[in-house]
Structures are given as C-alpha cells and as structure tokens.
Coordinates of C-alpha atoms in Angstrom, one line a residue:
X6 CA -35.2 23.8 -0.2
X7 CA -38.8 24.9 -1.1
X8 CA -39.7 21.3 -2.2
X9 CA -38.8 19.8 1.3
X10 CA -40.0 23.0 2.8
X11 CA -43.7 22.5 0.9
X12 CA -45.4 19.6 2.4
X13 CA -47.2 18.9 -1.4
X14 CA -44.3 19.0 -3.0
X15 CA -42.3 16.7 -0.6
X16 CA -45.3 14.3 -0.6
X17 CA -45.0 14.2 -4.4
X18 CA -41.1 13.6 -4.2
X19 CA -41.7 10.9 -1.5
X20 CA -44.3 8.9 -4.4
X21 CA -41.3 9.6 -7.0
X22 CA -38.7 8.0 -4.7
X23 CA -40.9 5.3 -3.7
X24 CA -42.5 4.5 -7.0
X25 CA -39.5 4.7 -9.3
X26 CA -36.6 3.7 -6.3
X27 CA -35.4 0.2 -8.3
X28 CA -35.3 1.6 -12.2
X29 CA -33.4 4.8 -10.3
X30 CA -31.3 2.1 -8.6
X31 CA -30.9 0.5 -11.9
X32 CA -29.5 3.8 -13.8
X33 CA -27.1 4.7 -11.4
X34 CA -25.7 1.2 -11.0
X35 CA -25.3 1.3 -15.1
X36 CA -23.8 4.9 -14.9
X37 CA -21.4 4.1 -12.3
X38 CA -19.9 1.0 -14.1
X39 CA -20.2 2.6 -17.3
X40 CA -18.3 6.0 -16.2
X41 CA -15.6 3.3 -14.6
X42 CA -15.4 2.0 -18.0
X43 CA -15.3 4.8 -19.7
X44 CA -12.0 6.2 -17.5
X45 CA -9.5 4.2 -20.1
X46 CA -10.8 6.6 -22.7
X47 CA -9.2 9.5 -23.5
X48 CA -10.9 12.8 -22.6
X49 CA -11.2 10.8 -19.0
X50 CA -7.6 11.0 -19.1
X51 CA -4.7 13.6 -18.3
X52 CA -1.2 13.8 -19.8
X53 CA 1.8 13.2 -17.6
X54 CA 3.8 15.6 -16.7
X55 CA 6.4 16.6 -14.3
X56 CA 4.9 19.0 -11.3
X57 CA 8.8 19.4 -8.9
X58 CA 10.6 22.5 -10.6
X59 CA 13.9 21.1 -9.1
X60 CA 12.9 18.0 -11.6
X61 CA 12.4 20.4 -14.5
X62 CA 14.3 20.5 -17.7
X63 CA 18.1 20.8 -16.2
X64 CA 20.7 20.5 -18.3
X65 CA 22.4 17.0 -17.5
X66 CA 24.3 14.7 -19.6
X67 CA 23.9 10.7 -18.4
X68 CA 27.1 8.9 -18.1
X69 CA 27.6 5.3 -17.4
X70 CA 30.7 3.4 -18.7
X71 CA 30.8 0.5 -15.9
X72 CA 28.4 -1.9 -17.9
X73 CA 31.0 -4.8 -18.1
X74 CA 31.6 -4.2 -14.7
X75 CA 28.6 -4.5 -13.6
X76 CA 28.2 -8.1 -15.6
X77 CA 31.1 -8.9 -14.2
X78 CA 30.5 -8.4 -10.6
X79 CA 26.8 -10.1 -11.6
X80 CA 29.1 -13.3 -12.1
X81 CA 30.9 -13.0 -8.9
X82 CA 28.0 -12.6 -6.7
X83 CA 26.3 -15.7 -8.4
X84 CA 29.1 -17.4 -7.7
X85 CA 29.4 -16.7 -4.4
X86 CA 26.1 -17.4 -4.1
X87 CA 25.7 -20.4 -5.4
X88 CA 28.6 -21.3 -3.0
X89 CA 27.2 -19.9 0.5
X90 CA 23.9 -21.1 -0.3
X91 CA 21.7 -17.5 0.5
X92 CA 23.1 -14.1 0.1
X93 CA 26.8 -13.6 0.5
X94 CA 27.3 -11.0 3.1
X95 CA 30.8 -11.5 3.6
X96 CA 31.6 -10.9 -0.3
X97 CA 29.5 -8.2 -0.2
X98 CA 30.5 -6.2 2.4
X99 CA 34.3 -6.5 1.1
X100 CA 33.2 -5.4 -2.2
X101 CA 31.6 -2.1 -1.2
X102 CA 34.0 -1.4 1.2
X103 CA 36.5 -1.5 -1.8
X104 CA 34.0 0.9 -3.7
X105 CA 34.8 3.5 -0.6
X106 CA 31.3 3.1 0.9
X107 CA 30.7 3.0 4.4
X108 CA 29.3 -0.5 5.3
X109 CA 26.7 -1.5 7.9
X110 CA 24.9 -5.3 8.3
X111 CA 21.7 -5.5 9.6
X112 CA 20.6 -9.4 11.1
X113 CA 16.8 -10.6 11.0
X114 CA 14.8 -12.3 12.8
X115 CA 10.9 -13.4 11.8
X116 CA 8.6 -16.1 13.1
X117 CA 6.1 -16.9 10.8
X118 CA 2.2 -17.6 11.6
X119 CA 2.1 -20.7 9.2
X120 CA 5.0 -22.4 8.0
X121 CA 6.6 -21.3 4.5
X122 CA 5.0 -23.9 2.3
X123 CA 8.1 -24.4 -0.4
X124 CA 10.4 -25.3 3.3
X125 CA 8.3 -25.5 5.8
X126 CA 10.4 -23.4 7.9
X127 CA 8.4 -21.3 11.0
X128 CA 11.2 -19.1 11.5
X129 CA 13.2 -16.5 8.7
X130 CA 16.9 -15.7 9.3
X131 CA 18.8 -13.2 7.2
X132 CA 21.2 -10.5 7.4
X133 CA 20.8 -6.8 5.3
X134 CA 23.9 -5.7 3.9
X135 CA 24.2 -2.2 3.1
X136 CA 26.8 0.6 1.6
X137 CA 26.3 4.7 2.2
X138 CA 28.0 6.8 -0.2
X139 CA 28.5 10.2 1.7
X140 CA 27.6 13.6 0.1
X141 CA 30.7 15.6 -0.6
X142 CA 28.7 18.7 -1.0
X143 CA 26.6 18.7 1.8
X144 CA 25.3 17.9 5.2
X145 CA 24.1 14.1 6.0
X146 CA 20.7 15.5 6.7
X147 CA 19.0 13.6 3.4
X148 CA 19.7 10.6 1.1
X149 CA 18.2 8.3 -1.7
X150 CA 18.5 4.9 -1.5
X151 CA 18.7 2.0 -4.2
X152 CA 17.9 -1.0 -3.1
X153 CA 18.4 -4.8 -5.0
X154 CA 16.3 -7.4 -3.3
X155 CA 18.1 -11.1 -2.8
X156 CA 15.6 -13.8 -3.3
X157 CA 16.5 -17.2 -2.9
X158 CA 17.6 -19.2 -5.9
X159 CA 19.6 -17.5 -9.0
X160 CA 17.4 -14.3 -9.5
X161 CA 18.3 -10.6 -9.7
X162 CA 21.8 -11.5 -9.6
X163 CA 22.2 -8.9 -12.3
X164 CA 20.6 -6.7 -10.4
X165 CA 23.1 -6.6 -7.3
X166 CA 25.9 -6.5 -10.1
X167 CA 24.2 -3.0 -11.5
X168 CA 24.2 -2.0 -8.0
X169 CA 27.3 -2.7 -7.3
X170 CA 28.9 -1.0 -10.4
X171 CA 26.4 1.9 -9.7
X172 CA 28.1 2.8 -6.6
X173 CA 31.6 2.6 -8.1
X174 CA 30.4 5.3 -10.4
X175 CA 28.9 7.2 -8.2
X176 CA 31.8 7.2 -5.7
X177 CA 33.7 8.9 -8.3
X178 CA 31.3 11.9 -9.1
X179 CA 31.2 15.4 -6.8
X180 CA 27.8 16.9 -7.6
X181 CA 25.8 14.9 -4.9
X182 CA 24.2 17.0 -2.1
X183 CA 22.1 13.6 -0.9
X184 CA 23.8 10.5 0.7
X185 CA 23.1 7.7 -0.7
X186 CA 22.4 4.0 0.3
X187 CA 23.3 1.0 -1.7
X188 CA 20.9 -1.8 0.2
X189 CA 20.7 -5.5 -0.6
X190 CA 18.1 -7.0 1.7
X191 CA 17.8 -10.6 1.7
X192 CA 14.1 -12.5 1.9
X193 CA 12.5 -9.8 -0.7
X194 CA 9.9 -7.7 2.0
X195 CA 10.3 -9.2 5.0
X196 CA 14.2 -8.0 4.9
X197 CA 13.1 -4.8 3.8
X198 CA 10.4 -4.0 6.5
X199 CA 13.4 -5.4 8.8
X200 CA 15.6 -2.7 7.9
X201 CA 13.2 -0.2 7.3
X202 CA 11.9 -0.5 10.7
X203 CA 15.6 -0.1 12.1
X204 CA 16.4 2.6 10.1
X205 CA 13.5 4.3 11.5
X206 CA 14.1 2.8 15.0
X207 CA 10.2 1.1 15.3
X208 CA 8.9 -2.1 15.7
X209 CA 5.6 -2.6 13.9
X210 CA 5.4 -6.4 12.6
X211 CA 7.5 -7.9 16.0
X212 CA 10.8 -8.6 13.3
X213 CA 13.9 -8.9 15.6
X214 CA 16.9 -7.4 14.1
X215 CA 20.3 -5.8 15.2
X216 CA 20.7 -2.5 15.7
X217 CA 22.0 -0.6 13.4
X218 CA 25.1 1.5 14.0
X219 CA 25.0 3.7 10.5
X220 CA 22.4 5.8 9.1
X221 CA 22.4 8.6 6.6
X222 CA 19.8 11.2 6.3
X223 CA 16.0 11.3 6.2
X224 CA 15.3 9.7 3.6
X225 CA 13.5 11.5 0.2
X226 CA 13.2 9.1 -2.3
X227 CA 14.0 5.1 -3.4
X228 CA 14.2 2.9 -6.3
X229 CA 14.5 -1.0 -6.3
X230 CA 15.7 -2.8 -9.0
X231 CA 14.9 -6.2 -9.9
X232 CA 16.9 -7.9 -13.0
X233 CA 17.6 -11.0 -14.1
X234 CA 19.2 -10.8 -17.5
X235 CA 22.3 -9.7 -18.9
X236 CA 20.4 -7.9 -21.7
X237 CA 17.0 -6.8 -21.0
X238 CA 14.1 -5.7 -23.5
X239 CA 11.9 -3.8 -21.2
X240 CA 11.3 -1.7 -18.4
X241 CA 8.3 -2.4 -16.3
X242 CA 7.4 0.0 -13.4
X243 CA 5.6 -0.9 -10.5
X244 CA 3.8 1.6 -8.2
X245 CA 1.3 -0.6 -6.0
X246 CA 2.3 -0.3 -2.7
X247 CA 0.8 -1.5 0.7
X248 CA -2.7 -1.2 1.1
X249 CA -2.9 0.7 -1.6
X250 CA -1.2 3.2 -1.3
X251 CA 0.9 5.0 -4.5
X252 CA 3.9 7.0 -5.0
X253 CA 3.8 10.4 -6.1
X254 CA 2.9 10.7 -9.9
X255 CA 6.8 12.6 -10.2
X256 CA 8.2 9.4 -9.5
X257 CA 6.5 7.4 -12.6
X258 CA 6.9 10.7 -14.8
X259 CA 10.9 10.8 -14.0
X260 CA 11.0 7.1 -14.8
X261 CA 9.1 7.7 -18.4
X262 CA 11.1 11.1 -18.8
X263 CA 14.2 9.4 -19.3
X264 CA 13.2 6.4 -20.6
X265 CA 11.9 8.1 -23.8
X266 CA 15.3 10.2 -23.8
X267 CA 17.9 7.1 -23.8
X268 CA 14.8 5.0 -26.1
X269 CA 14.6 2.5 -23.5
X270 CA 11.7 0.5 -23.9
X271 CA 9.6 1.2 -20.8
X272 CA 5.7 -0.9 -19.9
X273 CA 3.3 -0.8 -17.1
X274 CA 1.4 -3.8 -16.1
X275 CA 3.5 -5.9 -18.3
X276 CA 2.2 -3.8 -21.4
X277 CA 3.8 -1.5 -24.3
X278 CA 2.3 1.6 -24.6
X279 CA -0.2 2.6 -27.9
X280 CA -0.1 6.3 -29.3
X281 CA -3.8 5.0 -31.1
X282 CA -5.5 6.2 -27.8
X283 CA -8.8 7.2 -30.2
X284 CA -8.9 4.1 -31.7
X285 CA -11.0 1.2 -30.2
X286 CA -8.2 -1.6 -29.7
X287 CA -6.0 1.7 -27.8
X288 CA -9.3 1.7 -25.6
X289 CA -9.3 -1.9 -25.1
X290 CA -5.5 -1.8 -24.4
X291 CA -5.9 1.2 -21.9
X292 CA -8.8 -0.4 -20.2
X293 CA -7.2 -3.6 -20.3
X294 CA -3.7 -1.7 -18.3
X295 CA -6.2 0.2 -16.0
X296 CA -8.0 -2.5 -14.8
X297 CA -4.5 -4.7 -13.8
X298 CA -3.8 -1.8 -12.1
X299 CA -7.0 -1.7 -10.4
X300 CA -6.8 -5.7 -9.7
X301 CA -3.4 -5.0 -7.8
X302 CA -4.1 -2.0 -5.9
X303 CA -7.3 -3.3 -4.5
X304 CA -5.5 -6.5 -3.1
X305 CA -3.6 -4.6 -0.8
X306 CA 0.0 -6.4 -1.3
X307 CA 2.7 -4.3 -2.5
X308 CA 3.7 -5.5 -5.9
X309 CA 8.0 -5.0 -5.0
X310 CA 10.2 -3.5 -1.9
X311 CA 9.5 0.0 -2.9
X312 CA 5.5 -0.8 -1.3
X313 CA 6.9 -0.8 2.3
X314 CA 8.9 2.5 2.0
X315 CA 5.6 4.4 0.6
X316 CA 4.7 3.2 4.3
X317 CA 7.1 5.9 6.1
X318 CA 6.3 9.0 3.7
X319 CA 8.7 7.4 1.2
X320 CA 8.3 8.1 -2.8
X321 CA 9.4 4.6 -4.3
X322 CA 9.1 2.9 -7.2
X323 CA 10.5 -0.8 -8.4
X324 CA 12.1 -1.4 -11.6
X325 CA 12.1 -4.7 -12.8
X326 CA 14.0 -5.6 -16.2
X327 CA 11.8 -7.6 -18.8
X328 CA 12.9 -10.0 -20.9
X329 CA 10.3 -10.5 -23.8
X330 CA 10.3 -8.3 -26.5
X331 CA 12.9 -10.0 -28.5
X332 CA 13.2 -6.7 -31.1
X333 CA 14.6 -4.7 -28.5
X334 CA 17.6 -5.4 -26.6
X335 CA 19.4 -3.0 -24.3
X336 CA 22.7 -3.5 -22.4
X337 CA 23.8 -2.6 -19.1
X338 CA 25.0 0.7 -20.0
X339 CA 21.7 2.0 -21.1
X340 CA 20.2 0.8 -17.8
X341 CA 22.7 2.6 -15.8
X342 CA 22.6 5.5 -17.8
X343 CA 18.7 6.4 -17.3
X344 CA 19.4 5.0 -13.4
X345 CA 22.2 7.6 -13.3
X346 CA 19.6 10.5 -14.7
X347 CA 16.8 9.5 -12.5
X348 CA 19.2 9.9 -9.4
X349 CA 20.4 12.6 -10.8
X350 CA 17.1 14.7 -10.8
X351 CA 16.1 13.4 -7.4
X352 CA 19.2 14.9 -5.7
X353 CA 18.1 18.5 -6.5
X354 CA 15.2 18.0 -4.8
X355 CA 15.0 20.9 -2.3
X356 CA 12.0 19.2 -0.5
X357 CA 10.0 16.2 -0.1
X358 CA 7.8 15.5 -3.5
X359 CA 4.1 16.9 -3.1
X360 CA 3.3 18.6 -6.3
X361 CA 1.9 16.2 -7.7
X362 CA -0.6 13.7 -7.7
X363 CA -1.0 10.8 -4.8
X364 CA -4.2 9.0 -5.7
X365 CA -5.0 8.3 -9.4
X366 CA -5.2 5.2 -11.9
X367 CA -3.2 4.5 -15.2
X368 CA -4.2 3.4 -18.2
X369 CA -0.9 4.6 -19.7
X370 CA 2.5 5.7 -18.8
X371 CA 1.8 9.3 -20.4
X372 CA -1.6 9.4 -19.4
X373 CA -3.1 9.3 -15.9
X374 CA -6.8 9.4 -14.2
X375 CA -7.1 12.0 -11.4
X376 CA -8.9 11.1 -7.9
X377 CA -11.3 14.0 -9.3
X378 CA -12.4 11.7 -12.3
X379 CA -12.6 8.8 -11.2
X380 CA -14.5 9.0 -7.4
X381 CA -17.9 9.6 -9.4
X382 CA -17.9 6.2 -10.6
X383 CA -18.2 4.9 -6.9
X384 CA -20.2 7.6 -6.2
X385 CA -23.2 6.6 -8.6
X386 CA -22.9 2.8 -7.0
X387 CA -23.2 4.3 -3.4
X388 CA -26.2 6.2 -4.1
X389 CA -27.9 3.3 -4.6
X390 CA -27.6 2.7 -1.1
X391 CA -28.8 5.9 -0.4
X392 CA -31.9 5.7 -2.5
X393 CA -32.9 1.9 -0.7
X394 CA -32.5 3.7 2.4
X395 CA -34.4 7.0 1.6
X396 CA -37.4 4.7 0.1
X397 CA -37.1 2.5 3.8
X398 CA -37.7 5.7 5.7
X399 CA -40.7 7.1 3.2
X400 CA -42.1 3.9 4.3
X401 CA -41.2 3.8 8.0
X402 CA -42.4 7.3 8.3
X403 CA -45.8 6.5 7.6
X404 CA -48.3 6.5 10.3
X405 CA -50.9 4.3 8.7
X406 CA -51.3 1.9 5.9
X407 CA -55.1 1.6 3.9
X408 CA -57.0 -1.5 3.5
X409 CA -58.6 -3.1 0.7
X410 CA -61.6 -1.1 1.1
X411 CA -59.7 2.1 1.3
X412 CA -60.2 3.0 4.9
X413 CA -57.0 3.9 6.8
X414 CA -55.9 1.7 9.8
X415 CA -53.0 2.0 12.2
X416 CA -50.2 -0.2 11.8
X417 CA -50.5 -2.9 14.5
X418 CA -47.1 -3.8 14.6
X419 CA -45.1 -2.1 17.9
X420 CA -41.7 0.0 16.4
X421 CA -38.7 -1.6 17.1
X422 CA -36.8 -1.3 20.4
X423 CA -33.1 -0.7 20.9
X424 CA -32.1 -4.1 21.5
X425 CA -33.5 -5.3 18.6
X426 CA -31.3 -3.1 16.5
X427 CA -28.1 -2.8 18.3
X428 CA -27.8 -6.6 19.0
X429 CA -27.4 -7.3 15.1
X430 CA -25.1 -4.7 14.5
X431 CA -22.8 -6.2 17.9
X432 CA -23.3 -9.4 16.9
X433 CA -21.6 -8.3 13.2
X434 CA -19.0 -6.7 14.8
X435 CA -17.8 -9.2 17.1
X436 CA -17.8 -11.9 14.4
X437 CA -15.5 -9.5 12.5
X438 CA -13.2 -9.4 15.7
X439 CA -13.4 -12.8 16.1
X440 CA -12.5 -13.3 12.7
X441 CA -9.5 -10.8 12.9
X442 CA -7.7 -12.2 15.9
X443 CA -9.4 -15.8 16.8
X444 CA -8.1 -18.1 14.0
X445 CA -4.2 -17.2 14.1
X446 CA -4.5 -16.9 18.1
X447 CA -6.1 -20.6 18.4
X448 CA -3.8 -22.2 16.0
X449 CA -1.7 -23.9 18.5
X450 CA -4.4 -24.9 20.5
X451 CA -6.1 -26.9 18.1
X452 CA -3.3 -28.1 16.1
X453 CA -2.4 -29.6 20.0
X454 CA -5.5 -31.5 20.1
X455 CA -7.0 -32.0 16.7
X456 CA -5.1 -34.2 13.8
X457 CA -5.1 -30.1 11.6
X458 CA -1.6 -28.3 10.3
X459 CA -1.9 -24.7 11.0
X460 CA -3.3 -23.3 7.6
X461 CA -6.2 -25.8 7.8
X462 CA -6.8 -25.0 11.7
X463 CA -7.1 -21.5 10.5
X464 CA -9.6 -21.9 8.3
X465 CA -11.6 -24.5 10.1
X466 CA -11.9 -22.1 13.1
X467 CA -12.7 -18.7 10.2
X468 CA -16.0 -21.3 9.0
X469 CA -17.1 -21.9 12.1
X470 CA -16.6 -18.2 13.8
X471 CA -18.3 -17.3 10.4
X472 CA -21.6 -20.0 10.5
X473 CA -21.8 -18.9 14.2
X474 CA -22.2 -15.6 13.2
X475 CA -24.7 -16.2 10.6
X476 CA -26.8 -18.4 12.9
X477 CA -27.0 -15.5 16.2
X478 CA -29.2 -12.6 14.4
X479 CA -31.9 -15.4 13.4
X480 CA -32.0 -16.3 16.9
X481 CA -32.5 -13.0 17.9
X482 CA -36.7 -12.9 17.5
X483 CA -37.1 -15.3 20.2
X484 CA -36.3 -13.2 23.0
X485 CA -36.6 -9.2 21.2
X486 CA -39.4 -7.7 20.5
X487 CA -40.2 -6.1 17.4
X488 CA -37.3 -7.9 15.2
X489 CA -39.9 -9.9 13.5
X490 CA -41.7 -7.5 12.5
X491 CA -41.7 -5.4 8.9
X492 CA -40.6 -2.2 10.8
X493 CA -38.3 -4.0 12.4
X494 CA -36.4 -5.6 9.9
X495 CA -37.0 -2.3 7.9
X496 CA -35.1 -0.1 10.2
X497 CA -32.5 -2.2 10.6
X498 CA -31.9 -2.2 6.7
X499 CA -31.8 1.4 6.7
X500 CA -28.9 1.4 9.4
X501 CA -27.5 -1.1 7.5
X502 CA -27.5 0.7 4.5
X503 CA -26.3 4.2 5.5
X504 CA -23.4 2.2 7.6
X505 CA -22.2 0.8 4.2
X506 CA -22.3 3.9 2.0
X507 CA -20.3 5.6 4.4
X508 CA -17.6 2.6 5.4
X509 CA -17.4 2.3 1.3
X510 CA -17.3 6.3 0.7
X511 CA -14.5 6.0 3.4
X512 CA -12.4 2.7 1.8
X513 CA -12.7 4.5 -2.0
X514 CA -10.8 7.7 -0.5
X515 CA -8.1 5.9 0.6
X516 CA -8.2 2.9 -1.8
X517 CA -10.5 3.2 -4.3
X518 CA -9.8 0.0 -6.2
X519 CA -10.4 -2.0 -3.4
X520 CA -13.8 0.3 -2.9
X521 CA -14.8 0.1 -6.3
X522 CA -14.2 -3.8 -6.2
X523 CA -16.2 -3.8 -3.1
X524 CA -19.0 -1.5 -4.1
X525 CA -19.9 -3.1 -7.7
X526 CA -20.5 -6.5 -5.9
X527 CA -21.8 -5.9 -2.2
X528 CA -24.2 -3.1 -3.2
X529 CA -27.0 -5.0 -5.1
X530 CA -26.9 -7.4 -2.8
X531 CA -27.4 -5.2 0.3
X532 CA -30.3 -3.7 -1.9
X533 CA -32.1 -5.9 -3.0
X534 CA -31.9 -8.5 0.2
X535 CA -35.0 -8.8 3.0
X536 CA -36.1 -11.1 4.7
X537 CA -38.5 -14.1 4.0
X538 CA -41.4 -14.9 6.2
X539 CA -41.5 -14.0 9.7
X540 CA -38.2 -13.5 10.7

C-alpha cells in the first residue's frame, strides 16, 4: 500500500510496468505453460485415495459364478438382434422378468437438426428397456443403476449378457439396502438423456418419450459398461462428462481399488500405468495421459452414457472392456467379480459422495492433480492480460505527451465517447447471438430456396454472420467520434482485455481444460493486436 500511496514510488512502478510490460508478458506466458507442463511430474501430483468412510476397508468377499451365463445370454441377445434388426425389447423384457426384476419400457422420440450422415434419417426412434431389483432391506428411497448402452450393429453385446447375468446374481443376494436398475438404452446418449430426463420428469433437449410408470429411489451412483469381447485384456475408465464436468475422484479410486485386488488390468486414456514416475519416459507417459485427458474434457462431449448422469448430481463412471494387450486375458468371472465389489461398496453409502475431489486432472490412475495445483498455470497466462491492460491505462492516464524538443503539449486528440465503446462490444455480442441461434433456425429457409443440404446451409449462414461481424466495428469511425483515434482504440483494448481475463478466469473454474486451451492461444493474440493506421 505505501508504493501506490507515494506518488514517487507509483510513478517509478508506472515506468517499470510500462518499460518492461512485453519481457514481463513474456515470463509469465513461459511460466504458465511450463508449470502446465510440469503437472505430469510427480511432486505436482497427489496419491489416490479413498475419502467416503462407508467405502473404507470393509470386510467383503467378491463372488461371481454366472460367467458362462452371462456368455451365454451374450449369444442370445445377438441373436435376437441380429434377427429384430435394433435392440430386442421383447426378449429383453421376458428375460428380466424371469430374473424377478420389475420391468418398465421407456419409447423415444428425437428430431434431429441435420440428418444422421451414416442413414440420413431426421428423426430417432427407440425404446429403453429397463429391470429394478428391489432392496430387501430397506426403503425404495435410493438406488444404483448399471446401465449397458445398445448401439447399432454387433457391439456390446457382451455387455448386455454381463448385465443380464449380473442381475440374476444379484436377485439372489439379501445384503442390498439400494434398489437397483438394470438399464439398456438403445441409440447410446440420446436414449440415455431420454430416460434420464423421465426418470427425473424434465424436458431439457425437446426428446419425446413415454411416461414412465416405475421408478426406484433417488438415485446415488451409476456405472455403464461397454464390452465387446468374450475375453477382455483391459479395463479402461472414462470420467469426461458433459461440458466438462467430472465424477467424484471416489468413483475412479473404487474402480482402481478393486481392480488391483482381483489383478485386473485397469488403463486410463487407453494407457497402462508406469510405477517409473521419476524417470523421464514415466514423465512423458504421465504427460502424455494428462494431456488426452485435457484434450477430451475441454471438448465438452461426454466420452460414454455415464457424462449425462453427472448432469443431475449423479457420480458415474463408464467401463469399457479393452481388447489389446494380448498377455493378459480375463474372463467374465473376473469382470463380474470386481463389478460385484464396486456395487458392493456403493450400497453402504449413507449419503451422496462429496469427500472427495470434483475438479482435478490425471496423469495416472493412483495419482491425481488437485484444482489447487493446477489453476496457477492459467493464472500466469491471464496476467498477461492484466499487465497489457495495466500498461493501456499508465498510458491513457497521462495528461500530456513531450515533443521532440522536450516541451510538454496536450494531447489533441478528444477521449473517446460512449458510443464509440459500447457499439464494438454490442456489435460482438450480437454476432455471437447470431451465431448461436441464426444458422440452425434458417436452415429450412435456405435449403427451400437455395440448391444447399442442411450442414452446408449452416455453415454458409456461420461465414457470413461471421464476415458481417468482422466488417461492422471498421465501419464504426465514419459516424463516432473518437474511435479513430489512439485513445480510442486504447480504451477499448483495455475493456477488451479485462472482459477476457475475467470470462477465461470464469471458464477455467468450471472447465479448466477448455480455459487452458482457450487461454494458451487467444491471449497473445489479444496482446499483442492494435490497429494499423487510422482506424
């Protein structure tokens, strides 16, 4: 405070800013990529570890002796599905209602924007068939669910045949205080927002779909299980959900807890874990995981079914069998086993999972990067903006400018007026609208009168909203005063500039990939930009 409060001293700070604002720029562009980089290492990094007490170290012995069963009602359903051409409700619903489950359909509706390009279909029919296994030792006031999802062609049919034979276990065991729901949703996401949207009784994405006439408790958990392969290698876990968002850290230390107890083979991104984390090639590999990880999560599309559920307060995960590593090989009864032990732990859950972590990166299955470590590294790259924009004010705030011969002189430029800076910033704004709602709303209309399908519509009508947009501001000097000017353009960079820190400060808290992503290639742009000439 006493070198802002002394006038010298803040004067002398002002010539440091000004004078040194592009190497300072510089350094904490460096520091901020190379404190990214440097997360994959290990003393960035934490050790997993199970936060829930009711997840603790219980005392539970894993049994699953249905594996041929399961392969066996694998063959069935292909069969069947082969033969119906798309899921077979009918078989399924007998089936689980010879389990003992309670059994519900749920039928779909979707219009799609653009036409599916593999069958050039506009409109998505499908039907959700689901079992719920009541809990003989309490209340239906929560449940789990386990959820297969049926794609079209010949995939995951081993999947719906571990579900299937998961169930029949199940139905034969007393300790469960949670119901739980055996789904199979046909059309991968769009059948699970479907369902999930009735089952929560909302209408968010304009699906039509039956109602549903069964429904267990609130819902504390899910899993979705996507296998292919009578004998897997593998087991890869998948935690980027919609937007961004992640299930709680329990859920991916549950998942490694009881892999490494029945020696299942477990990856992330595709990738086996190194114990050479000290090593250079265990940095690469780490860095190498983190930044898949990081490529995923900033695109916003969840990576399996369990993305939507994370959308309703939902801790899911997807597990999807690999079938790669042909020195390991496990069978079905390993799988159901550690599925078994997961479910296991998650029905002594005596509340929803918030111990541990929500927001954090992973280089490793046993080793995570907390939102505490990591949010400097975006830090460093937004105070670049911040030093461009400090250095724009210094200068603004100067009253005069010296000549060549040294003798002050006002500045005979007039300041900038309102209009001249808020009809930019609208002009921004409305082209980001425009581009938002305009293109899918105008489809029709232009594929009516121009020789366009609907995907290249769209993106005719995104370049022109977009060159329009570009063309306005420059027009702007004509008819405003003071946007020509050095001040003018000056204070408009320094609006600028503070609006983008904070939009970025505010994407990197709730998805920092995407903010990181965003940061490390908008930012020297932004400061290093101006304009050339007089306008």
């Amino acid at each position: 405070m006493g070198i802002l409060s002394d006038p010298n001293r803040r004067q002398a700070l002002s010539r440091v800013i000004t004078r040194l604002n592009a190497p300072l720029c510089i350094i904490s562009y460096l520091i901020g990529l190379g404190w990214f980089l440097g997360l994959a290492f290990q003393p960035f990094t934490l050790r997993s570890y199970i936060s829930e007490n009711s997840m603790g170290s219980t005392m539970v012995d894993e049994k699953f002796i249905y594996g041929e069963r399961a392969l066996s009602y694998a063959r069935e359903f292909a069969a069947h599905r082969k033969s119906a051409g798309g899921s077979p409700v009918a078989w399924l619903e007998r089936t689980m209602r010879g389990i003992g489950l309670e059994v519900y359909t749920q039928s779909f509706v979707r219009n799609l924007p653009f036409p599916d390009e593999s069958t050039e279909r506009y409109m998505v029919k499908g039907t959700n068939v689901y079992g719920i296994l009541r809990a003989p030792r309490a209340a239906s006031t929560e449940s789990l669910v386990l959820s297969v999802p049926c794609s079209e062609g010949q995939n995951n049919n081993q999947a719906v045949g571990l579900l299937l034979s998961l169930a029949s276990y199940f139905r034969g065991q007393i300790y469960w205080a949670k119901d739980i729901i055996f789904l199979v949703n046909e059309h991968d996401l769009i059948g699970m927002e479907a369902w999930l949207e009735g089952y929560h009784d909302v209408n968010v994405t304009d699906i039509k779909s039956s109602v549903m006439m069964g429904r267990a408790g609130a819902i504390q958990a899910a899993m979705s299980l996507e296998i292919s392969s009578d004998v897997i290698t593998s087991f890869d876990v998948v935690v980027e959900g919609l937007n961004g968002q992640l299930p709680n850290l329990d859920m991916v230390n549950l998942f490694l807890a009881f892999c490494q107890k029945n020696q299942l083979l477990c990856t992330i991104q595709g990738k086996l874990q190194r114990n050479d984390f000290d090593t250079f090639p265990g940095y690469l590999h780490n860095l190498h995981t983190m930044l898949l990880m990081v490529l995923k999560q900033g695109s916003g599309r969840p990576q399996g079914d369990h993305g939507l559920f994370l959308r309703y307060h939902i801790e899911a995960i997807t597990l999807r069998g690999i079938n790669s590593f042909r020195q390991y090989k496990y069978d079905m009864v390993t799988i159901g086993e550690t599925i078994e032990g997961m479910f296991r732990k998650l029905n002594n859950l005596s509340e929803r999972l918030h111990q541990s972590y929500f927001f954090y990166l992973l280089p490793s299955l046993s080793r995570f990067v907390s939102i505490g470590i990591y949010m400097p590294a975006i830090g460093f790259i937004i105070l670049i903006l911040i030093l461009r924009a400090l250095d724009l004010w210094i200068k603004l705030s100067r009253p005069e400018t010296a000549n060549e011969d040294g003798v002050a002189e006002s500045e005979p430029e007039g300041r900038p007026g309102f209009l001249s800076l808020a009809t930019p910033i609208v002009i921004c704004h409305a082209t980001g609208l425009s581009l938002y709602y305009l293109p899918v709303l105008s489809q029709e209309m232009a594929t009516d009168h121009f020789p366009v399908s609907e995907s290249e519509a769209v993106v005719l009508i995104a370049i022109a909203i977009y060159v329009a947009g570009l063309a306005l501001p420059h027009n702007t000097h004509r008819v405003l005063t003071g946007v020509g000017s050095d001040q003018g353009w000056m204070t408009l960079k320094l609006i600028s500039l503070l609006y983008l820190a904070v939009q970025l400060g505010c994407i990197a808290v709730i998805n920092f990939s995407l903010g990181f992503i965003l940061a490390i290639t908008i930012v020297p742009v932004a400061a290093v930009v101006q304009p050339v000439g007089p306008k």
